[in-house]
Amino acid sequence: MSSAVATPPVSFASLPFEEKLDRFARLAVHVGLNLQAGQELVISASTEMMPLVRRITEHAYKAGALLVTTLYSDDEAALARFRFAADESFDHAPQWLADGMAAAFRGGAARLALAGANPALLAGQDPAKVSRANIAASKANKPAMELITRHAINWSVLASATPAWAKLVFPDTPADEAVAKLWDAIFTASRATGDDPVADWKAHSANLHQRVALLNEKRFHALRFHSADGATDLTVGLADDHLWAGGGGASGNGVFCNPNIPTEECFTTPHKDRVDGVVQASKPLSHQGTLIENIRCRFAGGRIVEATASAGEDVLNRLIGTDEGAARLGEVALVPHSSPISQSGLLFWSTLFDENAASHIALGQAYATCLIDGETMDAEALAAKGANSSLIHVDWMIGSPTMNVDGVDQNGSSEPLMRAGDWV
Ligand code: ZN
Ligand code: ZN
């Protein structure tokens, strides 16, 4: 016991906003990325996020960054393309830039993406053009994305509030107040408000690692999701040699990082050919500037055979049609209903947050790191284990306070994992 009289720490809520933002930037550099001295950093953000980017850049250099490069996108410029660009523009992407990103990662650069650009930016645009532009971008980015999904480098995604996003989350609140409320929600959900966020994140990660270890011991053959109302009854087969993951982890370059801030999920690789049944989304999905609501899908033999939505159905079906793997699952994740983000009761219209409020599945690309020795396997070996491959990876939420989840073993006997949305 120490006899020293400590000055009580100032509560986060009472700090001036600039100081809150500065602490959050420090969290990005030291917890999200764990940026190493001598490392390059590539940031992507929208122009509205400059105040946070500048502070992150400052903390990155203080941590010894060799060079920080930020690629800014701009909503108005993105819309100008949809209004005025020639038709062939929508099958085009800057391959040279994507190649440069991949080269940077191979050269050891760390990667930070800031989420929070207007989730509904492209909602009024031609879904065919939106889809073509997304496919072109995904194709161009595939080599760079592969380094991320293989966790070759330390990377992280965290959020910055923007006015358009805040308006969607708090539609009845005046603009300035909505942005302030969204920032507070981001800080809280990101576990940035404690006196020692670095220690808080260590403890949080350790909790998730413990849950992951338990799930890995079980060697389940499948998970069965069944909701009380019967809208969801889905059996998700797990890939052979699947590994559960969650919390921070060491990347291929040996650096321990937290790829998502926040994160509350334990996730693994489903078997691409062994998903059967019906599933109903429990939250709307915000996808590349459009909103897809009330998704219902039927799976057979791993593949979606029927998909409907009350809004954005066209976008959903184009998404599923991106390639063969886009109609199959690449991730299944368990998140308790008691998670702080879920308890906030907010719909963030952002996968980064909403996927950490509910159990979810993802269409498309699987994470090679969620298989034993997956990082060293080629595409063929990964497919043989049941890991899906696609240009897309899109998470959507299926967990709810009425969702039950069972773990099913090789001979079909099952044990309850979650009841009414929470761990048993
Ligand atoms: Zn997930
Ligand atoms: Zn995911």
Short mmCIF file of C-alpha atoms and ligand atoms in Angstrom, two decimals:
data_model
loop_
_atom_site.label_atom_id
_atom_site.label_comp_id
_atom_site.label_asym_id
_atom_site.label_seq_id
_atom_site.Cartn_x
_atom_site.Cartn_y
_atom_site.Cartn_z
CA MET A 1 0.00 0.00 0.00
CA SER A 2 1.27 3.45 -0.81
CA SER A 3 0.98 6.24 1.71
CA ALA A 4 1.43 8.96 -0.90
CA VAL A 5 -1.62 11.13 -1.30
CA ALA A 6 -2.51 10.94 -4.95
CA THR A 7 -4.28 13.82 -6.64
CA PRO A 8 -7.60 12.47 -7.89
CA PRO A 9 -7.51 12.04 -11.66
CA VAL A 10 -9.59 14.50 -13.67
CA SER A 11 -12.64 12.76 -15.11
CA PHE A 12 -12.61 12.37 -18.88
CA ALA A 13 -16.04 13.97 -19.20
CA SER A 14 -14.81 17.21 -17.67
CA LEU A 15 -11.84 17.59 -20.05
CA PRO A 16 -11.96 20.19 -22.86
CA PHE A 17 -12.76 18.58 -26.22
CA GLU A 18 -9.25 19.24 -27.61
CA GLU A 19 -7.77 17.23 -24.75
CA LYS A 20 -10.25 14.38 -25.29
CA LEU A 21 -9.32 14.29 -28.97
CA ASP A 22 -5.63 14.28 -28.08
CA ARG A 23 -6.07 11.31 -25.73
CA PHE A 24 -8.00 9.50 -28.44
CA ALA A 25 -5.19 10.16 -30.95
CA ARG A 26 -2.69 8.75 -28.47
CA LEU A 27 -4.90 5.66 -28.13
CA ALA A 28 -4.86 5.23 -31.93
CA VAL A 29 -1.05 5.32 -32.08
CA HIS A 30 -0.18 3.37 -28.94
CA VAL A 31 -3.06 0.89 -28.57
CA GLY A 32 -4.58 0.58 -32.05
CA LEU A 33 -1.35 0.52 -34.04
CA ASN A 34 1.35 0.18 -31.41
CA LEU A 35 3.42 2.11 -33.93
CA GLN A 36 7.12 1.30 -33.74
CA ALA A 37 9.99 3.77 -33.99
CA GLY A 38 11.28 3.86 -37.56
CA GLN A 39 7.98 2.65 -39.06
CA GLU A 40 6.10 4.42 -41.83
CA LEU A 41 2.38 5.03 -41.35
CA VAL A 42 -0.28 5.28 -44.05
CA ILE A 43 -3.58 6.84 -42.93
CA SER A 44 -6.80 7.07 -44.90
CA ALA A 45 -9.46 9.56 -43.82
CA SER A 46 -11.98 12.03 -45.16
CA THR A 47 -11.28 15.77 -45.22
CA GLU A 48 -13.68 16.33 -42.31
CA MET A 49 -11.43 14.23 -40.09
CA MET A 50 -8.39 16.54 -40.30
CA PRO A 51 -8.42 17.61 -36.62
CA LEU A 52 -8.05 13.99 -35.48
CA VAL A 53 -5.59 13.11 -38.26
CA ARG A 54 -3.31 16.02 -37.31
CA ARG A 55 -3.19 14.89 -33.69
CA ILE A 56 -2.57 11.28 -34.68
CA THR A 57 0.23 12.46 -36.97
CA GLU A 58 1.78 14.39 -34.07
CA HIS A 59 1.66 11.36 -31.75
CA ALA A 60 3.01 9.11 -34.51
CA TYR A 61 6.06 11.33 -34.97
CA LYS A 62 6.54 11.56 -31.19
CA ALA A 63 6.53 7.73 -31.20
CA GLY A 64 9.35 7.78 -33.77
CA ALA A 65 7.43 7.36 -37.06
CA LEU A 66 9.69 7.60 -40.08
CA LEU A 67 7.02 9.18 -42.27
CA VAL A 68 3.26 9.66 -41.98
CA THR A 69 1.27 9.83 -45.24
CA THR A 70 -2.46 10.57 -45.24
CA LEU A 71 -4.75 9.87 -48.20
CA TYR A 72 -7.83 12.09 -47.94
CA SER A 73 -11.19 11.45 -49.57
CA ASP A 74 -13.77 14.19 -50.00
CA ASP A 75 -17.56 13.63 -50.08
CA GLU A 76 -18.28 16.43 -52.57
CA ALA A 77 -15.59 15.19 -54.95
CA ALA A 78 -16.93 11.64 -54.66
CA LEU A 79 -20.43 12.88 -55.57
CA ALA A 80 -19.09 14.93 -58.50
CA ARG A 81 -17.90 11.68 -60.04
CA PHE A 82 -21.40 10.21 -59.89
CA ARG A 83 -22.90 13.38 -61.37
CA PHE A 84 -20.47 14.17 -64.14
CA ALA A 85 -18.01 11.33 -64.87
CA ALA A 86 -18.15 9.36 -68.12
CA ASP A 87 -19.70 5.92 -67.83
CA GLU A 88 -16.35 4.08 -68.14
CA SER A 89 -15.15 5.86 -64.99
CA PHE A 90 -17.17 3.42 -62.88
CA ASP A 91 -15.12 0.40 -63.97
CA HIS A 92 -11.89 2.19 -63.16
CA ALA A 93 -9.78 2.45 -60.00
CA PRO A 94 -6.33 3.97 -59.39
CA GLN A 95 -4.36 0.73 -59.61
CA TRP A 96 -1.10 2.67 -59.22
CA LEU A 97 -2.27 3.94 -55.83
CA ALA A 98 -3.41 0.49 -54.67
CA ASP A 99 -0.07 -0.97 -55.82
CA GLY A 100 1.71 1.76 -53.90
CA MET A 101 -0.23 0.89 -50.74
CA ALA A 102 0.67 -2.80 -51.11
CA ALA A 103 4.32 -1.81 -51.66
CA ALA A 104 4.23 0.34 -48.53
CA PHE A 105 2.84 -2.56 -46.46
CA ARG A 106 5.41 -4.98 -47.87
CA GLY A 107 8.04 -2.40 -46.91
CA GLY A 108 6.81 -2.50 -43.30
CA ALA A 109 4.46 0.49 -43.13
CA ALA A 110 1.64 0.41 -40.59
CA ARG A 111 -1.91 1.16 -41.70
CA LEU A 112 -4.61 3.26 -40.05
CA ALA A 113 -8.10 3.76 -41.51
CA LEU A 114 -10.50 6.27 -40.02
CA ALA A 115 -14.16 5.28 -40.27
CA GLY A 116 -16.98 7.79 -40.09
CA ALA A 117 -17.46 9.27 -43.56
CA ASN A 118 -21.13 9.89 -44.41
CA PRO A 119 -22.69 6.38 -44.33
CA ALA A 120 -25.48 7.49 -46.70
CA LEU A 121 -23.39 9.50 -49.16
CA LEU A 122 -24.28 7.40 -52.20
CA ALA A 123 -27.81 6.42 -51.15
CA GLY A 124 -29.38 8.46 -53.99
CA GLN A 125 -26.97 7.29 -56.71
CA ASP A 126 -27.47 4.64 -59.37
CA PRO A 127 -26.89 1.28 -57.56
CA ALA A 128 -25.32 -0.18 -60.72
CA LYS A 129 -22.67 2.54 -60.79
CA VAL A 130 -22.07 2.25 -57.04
CA SER A 131 -21.61 -1.47 -57.41
CA ARG A 132 -19.28 -1.20 -60.43
CA ALA A 133 -17.13 1.39 -58.67
CA ASN A 134 -16.93 -0.82 -55.56
CA ILE A 135 -15.94 -3.86 -57.61
CA ALA A 136 -13.25 -1.91 -59.48
CA ALA A 137 -11.87 -0.57 -56.18
CA SER A 138 -11.94 -4.03 -54.54
CA LYS A 139 -10.09 -5.58 -57.47
CA ALA A 140 -7.43 -2.89 -57.41
CA ASN A 141 -7.03 -3.18 -53.64
CA LYS A 142 -6.88 -6.98 -53.49
CA PRO A 143 -3.07 -7.29 -53.08
CA ALA A 144 -3.06 -4.66 -50.32
CA MET A 145 -6.13 -6.16 -48.61
CA GLU A 146 -4.57 -9.61 -48.62
CA LEU A 147 -1.68 -8.30 -46.54
CA ILE A 148 -4.25 -6.91 -44.09
CA THR A 149 -6.41 -10.06 -43.90
CA ARG A 150 -3.26 -12.11 -43.40
CA HIS A 151 -2.35 -9.68 -40.62
CA ALA A 152 1.11 -9.19 -42.14
CA ILE A 153 1.48 -5.72 -40.62
CA ASN A 154 0.18 -3.80 -37.63
CA TRP A 155 -3.04 -2.03 -38.62
CA SER A 156 -6.06 -0.46 -37.02
CA VAL A 157 -9.43 1.08 -37.77
CA LEU A 158 -11.04 3.64 -35.51
CA ALA A 159 -13.64 6.35 -35.94
CA SER A 160 -13.92 10.09 -36.25
CA ALA A 161 -17.28 11.82 -35.86
CA THR A 162 -18.49 13.75 -38.91
CA PRO A 163 -21.59 15.98 -39.24
CA ALA A 164 -23.38 13.71 -41.75
CA TRP A 165 -22.77 10.60 -39.65
CA ALA A 166 -23.88 12.40 -36.45
CA LYS A 167 -27.13 13.47 -38.14
CA LEU A 168 -27.90 9.85 -38.94
CA VAL A 169 -27.21 8.63 -35.39
CA PHE A 170 -28.98 11.57 -33.68
CA PRO A 171 -31.57 12.74 -36.24
CA ASP A 172 -33.56 14.89 -33.81
CA THR A 173 -30.62 16.75 -32.29
CA PRO A 174 -29.23 20.11 -33.60
CA ALA A 175 -26.13 19.58 -35.78
CA ASP A 176 -23.41 20.83 -33.38
CA GLU A 177 -24.87 18.98 -30.44
CA ALA A 178 -25.21 15.79 -32.51
CA VAL A 179 -21.50 15.85 -33.41
CA ALA A 180 -20.57 16.35 -29.74
CA LYS A 181 -22.87 13.49 -28.69
CA LEU A 182 -21.40 11.21 -31.34
CA TRP A 183 -17.87 12.00 -30.21
CA ASP A 184 -18.82 11.11 -26.63
CA ALA A 185 -20.39 7.86 -27.84
CA ILE A 186 -17.21 7.06 -29.82
CA PHE A 187 -14.92 7.79 -26.86
CA THR A 188 -17.02 5.62 -24.53
CA ALA A 189 -17.46 2.72 -26.94
CA SER A 190 -13.72 2.87 -27.73
CA ARG A 191 -12.84 2.53 -24.02
CA ALA A 192 -10.92 5.80 -24.24
CA THR A 193 -12.41 7.47 -21.16
CA GLY A 194 -10.49 5.80 -18.32
CA ASP A 195 -7.47 7.25 -16.51
CA ASP A 196 -5.22 4.71 -18.18
CA PRO A 197 -6.72 3.56 -21.51
CA VAL A 198 -3.60 1.55 -22.36
CA ALA A 199 -4.08 -0.57 -19.21
CA ASP A 200 -7.84 -0.74 -19.80
CA TRP A 201 -7.23 -2.14 -23.28
CA LYS A 202 -4.74 -4.68 -21.97
CA ALA A 203 -7.34 -5.98 -19.50
CA HIS A 204 -10.11 -5.96 -22.10
CA SER A 205 -7.96 -7.87 -24.58
CA ALA A 206 -7.03 -10.42 -21.88
CA ASN A 207 -10.76 -11.03 -21.24
CA LEU A 208 -11.41 -11.64 -24.91
CA HIS A 209 -8.36 -13.92 -25.15
CA GLN A 210 -9.75 -16.03 -22.29
CA ARG A 211 -13.10 -16.45 -24.09
CA VAL A 212 -11.27 -17.27 -27.33
CA ALA A 213 -9.19 -19.94 -25.57
CA LEU A 214 -12.36 -21.61 -24.22
CA LEU A 215 -13.97 -21.64 -27.67
CA ASN A 216 -10.79 -23.03 -29.25
CA GLU A 217 -10.72 -25.89 -26.72
CA LYS A 218 -14.24 -26.96 -27.77
CA ARG A 219 -13.38 -27.71 -31.44
CA PHE A 220 -17.03 -27.26 -32.45
CA HIS A 221 -18.09 -28.58 -35.84
CA ALA A 222 -20.84 -25.97 -36.25
CA LEU A 223 -22.78 -23.21 -34.52
CA ARG A 224 -26.56 -23.04 -34.57
CA PHE A 225 -28.24 -19.63 -34.27
CA HIS A 226 -31.92 -19.77 -33.39
CA SER A 227 -34.03 -16.79 -32.34
CA ALA A 228 -37.06 -17.05 -30.07
CA ASP A 229 -39.38 -15.78 -32.85
CA GLY A 230 -38.10 -18.37 -35.33
CA ALA A 231 -37.02 -15.70 -37.87
CA THR A 232 -33.49 -17.06 -37.63
CA ASP A 233 -32.60 -20.74 -37.61
CA LEU A 234 -29.18 -20.97 -39.16
CA THR A 235 -26.51 -23.64 -38.87
CA VAL A 236 -23.04 -22.30 -39.60
CA GLY A 237 -20.49 -25.06 -40.14
CA LEU A 238 -16.99 -24.11 -39.01
CA ALA A 239 -13.95 -24.54 -41.25
CA ASP A 240 -11.64 -27.49 -40.59
CA ASP A 241 -8.83 -26.37 -38.27
CA HIS A 242 -10.66 -23.11 -37.60
CA LEU A 243 -9.24 -20.83 -34.94
CA TRP A 244 -11.22 -18.37 -32.85
CA ALA A 245 -9.72 -14.91 -32.51
CA GLY A 246 -10.57 -11.77 -30.59
CA GLY A 247 -8.91 -8.84 -28.92
CA GLY A 248 -5.48 -7.67 -29.97
CA GLY A 249 -2.88 -9.91 -31.52
CA ALA A 250 0.63 -10.04 -32.92
CA SER A 251 0.88 -9.31 -36.62
CA GLY A 252 3.28 -10.97 -39.03
CA ASN A 253 5.88 -8.29 -38.34
CA GLY A 254 5.79 -9.24 -34.65
CA VAL A 255 4.00 -6.10 -33.48
CA PHE A 256 1.01 -6.55 -31.12
CA CYS A 257 -1.84 -4.31 -32.29
CA ASN A 258 -5.60 -3.85 -31.90
CA PRO A 259 -7.02 -3.91 -35.45
CA ASN A 260 -10.45 -2.61 -34.45
CA ILE A 261 -11.26 0.06 -31.88
CA PRO A 262 -13.73 -0.75 -30.49
CA THR A 263 -13.81 -4.55 -30.50
CA GLU A 264 -16.03 -6.84 -28.44
CA GLU A 265 -16.18 -9.90 -30.73
CA CYS A 266 -14.86 -13.46 -30.75
CA PHE A 267 -14.78 -14.55 -34.39
CA THR A 268 -13.74 -17.44 -36.57
CA THR A 269 -13.91 -18.88 -40.09
CA PRO A 270 -17.10 -20.65 -41.19
CA HIS A 271 -17.00 -23.49 -43.68
CA LYS A 272 -17.91 -22.00 -47.05
CA ASP A 273 -19.98 -25.05 -48.10
CA ARG A 274 -21.70 -25.86 -44.79
CA VAL A 275 -24.14 -23.06 -43.97
CA ASP A 276 -27.86 -23.89 -44.04
CA GLY A 277 -31.11 -22.30 -42.92
CA VAL A 278 -32.72 -18.90 -42.65
CA VAL A 279 -31.38 -15.76 -41.05
CA GLN A 280 -32.77 -12.31 -40.39
CA ALA A 281 -30.54 -9.29 -39.78
CA SER A 282 -31.12 -7.62 -36.41
CA LYS A 283 -29.80 -4.20 -37.49
CA PRO A 284 -29.68 -2.23 -40.75
CA LEU A 285 -26.45 -2.50 -42.73
CA SER A 286 -24.65 0.58 -43.92
CA HIS A 287 -22.66 -0.41 -46.98
CA GLN A 288 -20.46 1.94 -49.03
CA GLY A 289 -22.80 4.89 -48.79
CA THR A 290 -26.10 3.01 -48.96
CA LEU A 291 -28.36 1.60 -46.26
CA ILE A 292 -29.77 -1.91 -46.46
CA GLU A 293 -32.62 -2.67 -44.05
CA ASN A 294 -34.37 -5.83 -42.83
CA ILE A 295 -32.15 -8.32 -44.64
CA ARG A 296 -33.50 -11.88 -44.78
CA CYS A 297 -31.51 -14.67 -46.42
CA ARG A 298 -31.83 -18.39 -46.97
CA PHE A 299 -28.64 -20.45 -47.21
CA ALA A 300 -28.26 -23.91 -48.73
CA GLY A 301 -24.94 -25.72 -49.01
CA GLY A 302 -23.12 -22.62 -47.86
CA ARG A 303 -24.57 -20.33 -50.51
CA ILE A 304 -27.30 -17.67 -50.30
CA VAL A 305 -30.17 -18.92 -52.45
CA GLU A 306 -32.65 -16.19 -51.57
CA ALA A 307 -32.12 -12.64 -50.28
CA THR A 308 -34.60 -9.88 -49.54
CA ALA A 309 -34.46 -6.46 -47.86
CA SER A 310 -37.09 -3.79 -47.19
CA ALA A 311 -34.68 -1.08 -48.40
CA GLY A 312 -31.56 -1.40 -50.54
CA GLU A 313 -32.51 -4.87 -51.84
CA ASP A 314 -30.98 -4.05 -55.23
CA VAL A 315 -27.67 -3.08 -53.60
CA LEU A 316 -27.79 -6.25 -51.49
CA ASN A 317 -28.30 -8.50 -54.50
CA ARG A 318 -25.55 -6.77 -56.46
CA LEU A 319 -23.26 -7.19 -53.47
CA ILE A 320 -24.06 -10.91 -53.27
CA GLY A 321 -23.44 -11.16 -57.03
CA THR A 322 -19.97 -9.58 -56.86
CA ASP A 323 -18.27 -12.96 -57.31
CA GLU A 324 -18.78 -16.63 -56.35
CA GLY A 325 -17.52 -16.07 -52.80
CA ALA A 326 -19.74 -13.05 -52.17
CA ALA A 327 -22.77 -15.30 -51.59
CA ARG A 328 -20.92 -17.33 -48.95
CA LEU A 329 -19.72 -16.61 -45.42
CA GLY A 330 -16.16 -15.62 -44.50
CA GLU A 331 -16.68 -14.86 -40.81
CA VAL A 332 -18.93 -15.72 -37.90
CA ALA A 333 -18.66 -13.74 -34.68
CA LEU A 334 -20.16 -13.91 -31.20
CA VAL A 335 -20.85 -10.74 -29.25
CA PRO A 336 -22.92 -10.71 -26.04
CA HIS A 337 -25.96 -8.45 -25.84
CA SER A 338 -24.46 -7.07 -22.61
CA SER A 339 -21.54 -5.46 -24.53
CA PRO A 340 -21.23 -1.73 -23.70
CA ILE A 341 -22.02 -0.75 -27.29
CA SER A 342 -25.17 -2.84 -27.25
CA GLN A 343 -26.14 -1.37 -23.88
CA SER A 344 -25.75 2.18 -25.24
CA GLY A 345 -28.87 1.40 -27.27
CA LEU A 346 -27.50 3.45 -30.16
CA LEU A 347 -27.63 2.37 -33.76
CA PHE A 348 -24.36 3.73 -35.13
CA TRP A 349 -25.01 2.97 -38.83
CA SER A 350 -21.36 1.91 -38.87
CA THR A 351 -20.14 -1.67 -38.98
CA LEU A 352 -17.16 -0.84 -36.77
CA PHE A 353 -19.56 -0.14 -33.90
CA ASP A 354 -22.70 -2.08 -34.74
CA GLU A 355 -20.79 -5.35 -35.31
CA ASN A 356 -19.55 -5.01 -31.73
CA ALA A 357 -23.08 -4.71 -30.39
CA ALA A 358 -24.36 -8.02 -31.78
CA SER A 359 -23.32 -11.45 -32.98
CA HIS A 360 -22.78 -11.28 -36.73
CA ILE A 361 -21.81 -13.05 -39.93
CA ALA A 362 -19.82 -11.66 -42.86
CA LEU A 363 -20.23 -12.36 -46.52
CA GLY A 364 -17.05 -12.81 -48.52
CA GLN A 365 -13.37 -13.07 -47.71
CA ALA A 366 -12.29 -15.21 -44.73
CA TYR A 367 -9.41 -14.29 -42.43
CA ALA A 368 -6.50 -16.68 -43.01
CA THR A 369 -5.39 -15.98 -39.43
CA CYS A 370 -8.55 -17.77 -38.24
CA LEU A 371 -7.15 -21.14 -39.36
CA ILE A 372 -4.30 -23.13 -37.83
CA ASP A 373 -1.20 -22.16 -39.88
CA GLY A 374 -3.50 -20.19 -42.20
CA GLU A 375 -0.98 -17.37 -42.75
CA THR A 376 1.35 -19.76 -44.55
CA MET A 377 -1.28 -21.44 -46.79
CA ASP A 378 -1.93 -20.55 -50.41
CA ALA A 379 -5.43 -19.89 -51.76
CA GLU A 380 -5.95 -23.55 -52.71
CA ALA A 381 -4.99 -24.88 -49.29
CA LEU A 382 -7.24 -22.34 -47.57
CA ALA A 383 -10.18 -23.33 -49.79
CA ALA A 384 -9.58 -27.01 -49.00
CA LYS A 385 -10.11 -26.22 -45.30
CA GLY A 386 -13.39 -24.48 -46.17
CA ALA A 387 -12.18 -20.86 -46.00
CA ASN A 388 -14.05 -18.60 -48.39
CA SER A 389 -12.45 -16.19 -50.82
CA SER A 390 -14.02 -13.07 -52.34
CA LEU A 391 -13.37 -9.45 -53.26
CA ILE A 392 -15.79 -8.39 -50.52
CA HIS A 393 -15.97 -8.76 -46.75
CA VAL A 394 -19.24 -7.35 -45.39
CA ASP A 395 -20.40 -7.94 -41.82
CA TRP A 396 -24.06 -7.90 -40.89
CA MET A 397 -25.67 -8.20 -37.53
CA ILE A 398 -27.89 -11.11 -36.54
CA GLY A 399 -27.58 -11.13 -32.73
CA SER A 400 -30.41 -9.82 -30.57
CA PRO A 401 -31.74 -10.15 -27.00
CA THR A 402 -33.76 -13.15 -28.20
CA MET A 403 -30.93 -14.97 -29.99
CA ASN A 404 -29.75 -18.39 -28.78
CA VAL A 405 -26.53 -19.99 -29.96
CA ASP A 406 -25.51 -23.63 -29.60
CA GLY A 407 -22.15 -25.20 -30.24
CA VAL A 408 -22.56 -28.45 -32.20
CA ASP A 409 -19.88 -31.14 -32.17
CA GLN A 410 -18.88 -33.68 -34.84
CA ASN A 411 -21.59 -36.23 -33.92
CA GLY A 412 -24.38 -33.67 -33.75
CA SER A 413 -24.77 -33.22 -30.02
CA SER A 414 -25.03 -29.61 -28.96
CA GLU A 415 -24.38 -27.44 -25.93
CA PRO A 416 -25.77 -23.97 -25.24
CA LEU A 417 -23.27 -21.13 -25.76
CA MET A 418 -25.59 -18.14 -25.63
CA ARG A 419 -29.12 -17.75 -24.33
CA ALA A 420 -31.22 -14.62 -24.87
CA GLY A 421 -28.20 -12.89 -26.38
CA ASP A 422 -25.72 -13.51 -23.56
CA TRP A 423 -22.99 -16.05 -22.77
CA VAL A 424 -24.28 -19.07 -20.85
ZN ZN B 1 -16.55 -9.26 -37.05
ZN ZN B 2 -15.77 -8.82 -40.37
#
